[in-house]
mmCIF file of C-alpha atoms in Angstrom:
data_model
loop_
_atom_site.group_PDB
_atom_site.id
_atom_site.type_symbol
_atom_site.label_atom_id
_atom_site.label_comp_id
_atom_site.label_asym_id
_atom_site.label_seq_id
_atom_site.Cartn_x
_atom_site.Cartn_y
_atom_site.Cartn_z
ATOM 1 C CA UNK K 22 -109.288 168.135 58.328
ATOM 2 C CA UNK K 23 -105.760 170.132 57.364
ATOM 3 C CA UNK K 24 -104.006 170.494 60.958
ATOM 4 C CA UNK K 25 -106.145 168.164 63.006
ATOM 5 C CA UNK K 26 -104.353 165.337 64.646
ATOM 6 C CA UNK K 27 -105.524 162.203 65.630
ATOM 7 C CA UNK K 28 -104.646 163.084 69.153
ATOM 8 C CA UNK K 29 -106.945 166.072 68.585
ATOM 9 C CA UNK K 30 -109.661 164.185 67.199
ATOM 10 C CA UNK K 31 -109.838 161.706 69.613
ATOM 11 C CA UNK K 32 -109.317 164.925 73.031
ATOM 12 C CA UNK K 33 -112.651 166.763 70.450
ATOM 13 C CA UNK K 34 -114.929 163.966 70.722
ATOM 14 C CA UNK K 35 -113.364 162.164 74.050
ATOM 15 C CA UNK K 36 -112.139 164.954 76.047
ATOM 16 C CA UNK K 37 -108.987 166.495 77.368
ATOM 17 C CA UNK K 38 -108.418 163.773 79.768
ATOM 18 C CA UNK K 39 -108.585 160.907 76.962
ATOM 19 C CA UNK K 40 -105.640 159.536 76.455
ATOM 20 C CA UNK K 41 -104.982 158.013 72.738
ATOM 21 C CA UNK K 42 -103.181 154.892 73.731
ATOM 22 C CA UNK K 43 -106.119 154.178 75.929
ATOM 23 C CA UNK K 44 -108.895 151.433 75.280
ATOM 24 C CA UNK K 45 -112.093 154.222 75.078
ATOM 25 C CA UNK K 46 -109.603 156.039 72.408
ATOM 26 C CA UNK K 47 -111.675 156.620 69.316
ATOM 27 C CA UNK K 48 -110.629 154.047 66.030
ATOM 28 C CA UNK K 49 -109.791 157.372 64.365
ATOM 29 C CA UNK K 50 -108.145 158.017 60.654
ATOM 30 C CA UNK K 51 -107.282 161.185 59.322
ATOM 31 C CA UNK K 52 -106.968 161.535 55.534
ATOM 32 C CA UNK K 53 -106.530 164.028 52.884
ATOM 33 C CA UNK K 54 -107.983 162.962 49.324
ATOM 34 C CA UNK K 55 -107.426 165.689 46.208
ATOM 35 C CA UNK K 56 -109.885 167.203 43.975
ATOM 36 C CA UNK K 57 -109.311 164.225 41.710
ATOM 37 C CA UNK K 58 -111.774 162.315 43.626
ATOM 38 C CA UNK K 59 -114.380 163.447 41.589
ATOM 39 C CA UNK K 60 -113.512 161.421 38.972
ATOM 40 C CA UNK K 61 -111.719 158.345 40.889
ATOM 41 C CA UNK K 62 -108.078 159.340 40.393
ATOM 42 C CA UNK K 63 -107.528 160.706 43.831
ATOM 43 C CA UNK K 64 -104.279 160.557 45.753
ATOM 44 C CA UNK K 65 -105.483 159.909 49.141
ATOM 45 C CA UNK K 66 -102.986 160.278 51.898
ATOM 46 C CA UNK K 67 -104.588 158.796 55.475
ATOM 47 C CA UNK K 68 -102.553 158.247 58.934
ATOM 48 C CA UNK K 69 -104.371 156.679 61.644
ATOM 49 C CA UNK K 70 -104.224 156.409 65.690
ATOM 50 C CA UNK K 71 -102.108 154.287 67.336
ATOM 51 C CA UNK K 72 -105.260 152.579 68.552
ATOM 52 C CA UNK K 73 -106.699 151.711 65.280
ATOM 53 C CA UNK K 74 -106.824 148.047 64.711
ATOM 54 C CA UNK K 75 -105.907 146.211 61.528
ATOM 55 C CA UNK K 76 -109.177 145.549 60.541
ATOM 56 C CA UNK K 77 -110.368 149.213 60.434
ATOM 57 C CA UNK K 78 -106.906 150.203 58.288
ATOM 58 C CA UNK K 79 -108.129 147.622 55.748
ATOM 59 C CA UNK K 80 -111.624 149.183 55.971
ATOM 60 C CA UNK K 81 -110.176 153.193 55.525
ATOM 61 C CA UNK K 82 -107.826 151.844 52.911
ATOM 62 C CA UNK K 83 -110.574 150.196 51.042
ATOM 63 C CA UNK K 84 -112.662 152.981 51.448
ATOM 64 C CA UNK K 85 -110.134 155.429 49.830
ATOM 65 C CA UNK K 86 -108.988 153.361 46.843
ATOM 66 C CA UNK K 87 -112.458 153.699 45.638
ATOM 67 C CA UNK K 88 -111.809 157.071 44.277
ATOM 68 C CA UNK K 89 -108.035 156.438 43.646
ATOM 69 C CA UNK K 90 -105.098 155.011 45.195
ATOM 70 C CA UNK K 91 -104.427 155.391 48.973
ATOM 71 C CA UNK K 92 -101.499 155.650 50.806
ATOM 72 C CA UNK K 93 -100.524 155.256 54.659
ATOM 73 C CA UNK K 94 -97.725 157.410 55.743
ATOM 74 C CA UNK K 95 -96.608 158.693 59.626
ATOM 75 C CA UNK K 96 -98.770 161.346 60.737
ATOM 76 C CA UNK K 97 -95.198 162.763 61.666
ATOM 77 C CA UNK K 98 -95.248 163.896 58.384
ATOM 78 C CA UNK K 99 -98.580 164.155 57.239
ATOM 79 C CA UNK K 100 -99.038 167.998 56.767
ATOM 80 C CA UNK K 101 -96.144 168.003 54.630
ATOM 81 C CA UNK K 102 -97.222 165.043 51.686
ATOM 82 C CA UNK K 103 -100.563 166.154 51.739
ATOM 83 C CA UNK K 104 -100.140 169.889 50.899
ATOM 84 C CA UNK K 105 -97.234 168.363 48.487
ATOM 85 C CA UNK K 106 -100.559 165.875 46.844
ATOM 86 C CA UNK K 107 -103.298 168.742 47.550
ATOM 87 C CA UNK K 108 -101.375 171.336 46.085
ATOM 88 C CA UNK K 109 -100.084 169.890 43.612
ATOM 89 C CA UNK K 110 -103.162 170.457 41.376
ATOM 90 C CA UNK K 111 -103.389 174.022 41.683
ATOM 91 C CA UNK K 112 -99.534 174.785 41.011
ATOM 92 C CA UNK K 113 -99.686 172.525 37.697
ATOM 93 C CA UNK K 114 -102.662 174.357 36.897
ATOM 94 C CA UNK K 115 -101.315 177.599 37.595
ATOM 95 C CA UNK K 116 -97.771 176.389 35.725
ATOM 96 C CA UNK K 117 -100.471 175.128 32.628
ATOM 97 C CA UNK K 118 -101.735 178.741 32.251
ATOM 98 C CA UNK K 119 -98.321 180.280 32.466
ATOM 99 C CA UNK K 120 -97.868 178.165 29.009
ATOM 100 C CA UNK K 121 -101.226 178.941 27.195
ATOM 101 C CA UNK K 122 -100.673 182.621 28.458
ATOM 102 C CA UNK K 123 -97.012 182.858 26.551
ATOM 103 C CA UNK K 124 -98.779 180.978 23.479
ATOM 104 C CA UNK K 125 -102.018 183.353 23.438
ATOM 105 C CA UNK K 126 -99.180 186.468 23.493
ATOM 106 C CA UNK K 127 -97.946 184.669 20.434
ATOM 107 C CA UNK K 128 -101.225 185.036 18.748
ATOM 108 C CA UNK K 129 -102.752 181.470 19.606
ATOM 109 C CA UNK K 130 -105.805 180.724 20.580
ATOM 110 C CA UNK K 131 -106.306 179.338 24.352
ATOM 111 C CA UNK K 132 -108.899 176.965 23.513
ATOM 112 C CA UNK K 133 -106.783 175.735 20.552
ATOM 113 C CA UNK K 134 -103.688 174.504 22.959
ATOM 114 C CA UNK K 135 -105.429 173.574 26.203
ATOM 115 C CA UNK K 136 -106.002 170.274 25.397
ATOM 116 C CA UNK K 137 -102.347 169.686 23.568
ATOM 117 C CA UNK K 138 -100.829 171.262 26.620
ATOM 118 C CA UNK K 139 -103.024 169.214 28.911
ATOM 119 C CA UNK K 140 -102.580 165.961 27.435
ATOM 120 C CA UNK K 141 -98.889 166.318 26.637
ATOM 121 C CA UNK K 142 -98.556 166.605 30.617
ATOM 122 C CA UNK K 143 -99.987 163.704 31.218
ATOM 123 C CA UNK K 144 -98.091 161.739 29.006
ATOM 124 C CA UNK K 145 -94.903 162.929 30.756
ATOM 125 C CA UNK K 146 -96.213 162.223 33.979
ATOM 126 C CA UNK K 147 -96.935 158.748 32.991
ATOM 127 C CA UNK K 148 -93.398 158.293 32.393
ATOM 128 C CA UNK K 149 -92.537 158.880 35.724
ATOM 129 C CA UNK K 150 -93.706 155.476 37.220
ATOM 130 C CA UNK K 151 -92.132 153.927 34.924
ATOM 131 C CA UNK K 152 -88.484 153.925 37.072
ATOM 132 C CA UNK K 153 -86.516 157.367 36.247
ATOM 133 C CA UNK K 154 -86.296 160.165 38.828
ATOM 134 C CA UNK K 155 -88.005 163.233 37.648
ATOM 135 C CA UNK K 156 -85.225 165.234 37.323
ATOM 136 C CA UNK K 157 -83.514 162.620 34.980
ATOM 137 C CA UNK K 158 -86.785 162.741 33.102
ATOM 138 C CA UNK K 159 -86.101 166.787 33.005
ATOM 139 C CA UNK K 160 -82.602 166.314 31.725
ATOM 140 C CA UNK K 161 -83.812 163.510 28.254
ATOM 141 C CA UNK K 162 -86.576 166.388 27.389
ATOM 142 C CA UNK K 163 -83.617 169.234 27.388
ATOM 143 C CA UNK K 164 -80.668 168.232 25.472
ATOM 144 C CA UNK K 165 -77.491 170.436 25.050
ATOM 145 C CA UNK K 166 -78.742 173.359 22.990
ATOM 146 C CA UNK K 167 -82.191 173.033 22.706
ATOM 147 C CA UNK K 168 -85.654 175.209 23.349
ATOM 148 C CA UNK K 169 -86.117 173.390 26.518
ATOM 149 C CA UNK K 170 -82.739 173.549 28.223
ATOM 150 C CA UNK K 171 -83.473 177.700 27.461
ATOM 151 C CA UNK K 172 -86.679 177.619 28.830
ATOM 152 C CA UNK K 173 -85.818 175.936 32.011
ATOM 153 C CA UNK K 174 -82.607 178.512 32.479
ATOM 154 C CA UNK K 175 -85.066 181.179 32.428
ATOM 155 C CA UNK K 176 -87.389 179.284 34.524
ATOM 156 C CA UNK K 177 -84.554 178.824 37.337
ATOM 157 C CA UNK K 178 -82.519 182.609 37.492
ATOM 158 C CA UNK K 179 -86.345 183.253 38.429
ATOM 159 C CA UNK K 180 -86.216 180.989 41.137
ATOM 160 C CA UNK K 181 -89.399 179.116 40.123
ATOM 161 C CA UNK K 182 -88.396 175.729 41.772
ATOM 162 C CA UNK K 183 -87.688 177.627 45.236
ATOM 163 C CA UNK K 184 -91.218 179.330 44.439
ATOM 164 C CA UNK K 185 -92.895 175.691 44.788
ATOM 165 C CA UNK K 186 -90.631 174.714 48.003
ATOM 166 C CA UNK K 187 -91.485 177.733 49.413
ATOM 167 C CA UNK K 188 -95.049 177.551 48.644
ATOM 168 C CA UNK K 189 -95.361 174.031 49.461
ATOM 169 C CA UNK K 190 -93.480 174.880 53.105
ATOM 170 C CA UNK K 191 -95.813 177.294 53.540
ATOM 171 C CA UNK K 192 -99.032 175.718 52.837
ATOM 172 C CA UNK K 193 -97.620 172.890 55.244
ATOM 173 C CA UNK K 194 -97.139 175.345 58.094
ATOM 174 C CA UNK K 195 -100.564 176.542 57.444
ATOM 175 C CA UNK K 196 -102.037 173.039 57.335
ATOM 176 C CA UNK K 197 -100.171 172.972 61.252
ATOM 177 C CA UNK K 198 -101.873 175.509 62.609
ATOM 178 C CA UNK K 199 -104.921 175.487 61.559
ATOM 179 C CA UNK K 200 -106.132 173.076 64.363
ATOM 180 C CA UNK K 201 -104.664 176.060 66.479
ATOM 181 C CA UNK K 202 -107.116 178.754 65.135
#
């Protein structure tokens, strides 16, 4: 539920005069999985009230790992990790097409590179557990004079990486109001 506090959840079903410290507060956890669910390689981000006992945050973590990993964080910053997590999908996605649609112009087939495209992100994304930061990642793919160092300089004078902090800010501001609307 994108903008819905736990406070809110518990003033919905308890009324305005609940209070959420309380002992009628509801046992109440908020979570946002991503469409990766479907086949159990979710991120799920959950936060929980400040009534919820240990028990029940063993239960919702349980609960959540089934279709991936879950992860507590601070409902203080909920709205913004899971637009960052939610998102995430349909920006790669849309970043995925932007390559098949430069290699199509070039005379390949879609169908042809999806999967090469596809799979060669995932390998680099696997190599980002494995301890270096992303960007350092970035900077062993592009050495001094190569197609990638190019690519990415054309990438930033069009401001691509303030396009995704822009449209990540964004979708978290939306995520904030909508319990207002």
């Amino acid at each position: 539920m994108a903008g819905i506090t736990t406070k809110a959840l518990n003033t919905l079903a308890l009324g305005e005069n609940s209070a959420p410290d309380n002992e009628s507060a509801l046992q109440c956890v908020r979570a946002m999985p991503n469409m990766a669910a479907k086949i159990r390689e979710a991120v799920t981000l959950y936060t929980a009230g400040s009534g919820t006992t240990k028990e029940n945050l063993e239960i919702a973590s349980w609960v959540f790992s089934q279709v991936g990993e879950a992860h507590r964080i601070p409902e203080s910053s909920f709205d913004i990790c899971a637009v960052s997590v939610g998102c995430a999908g349909s920006l790669l996605f849309l970043a995925i097409d932007g390559l098949l649609d430069a290699a199509v112009a070039e005379g390949v087939k879609r169908p042809d590179l999806q999967n090469l495209v596809v799979n060669s992100a995932i390998g680099m994304m696997k190599l980002v557990p494995a301890g270096d930061h992303v960007s350092v990642l970035r900077e062993k793919i592009a050495p001094p004079g190569g197609c990638s160092i190019r690519a990415l300089l054309e990438l930033e004078k069009l401001g691509v990486r303030a396009a995704f902090t822009t449209a990540i800010m964004a979708a978290a501001e939306k995520s904030k109001h909508m319990s207002l609307s």
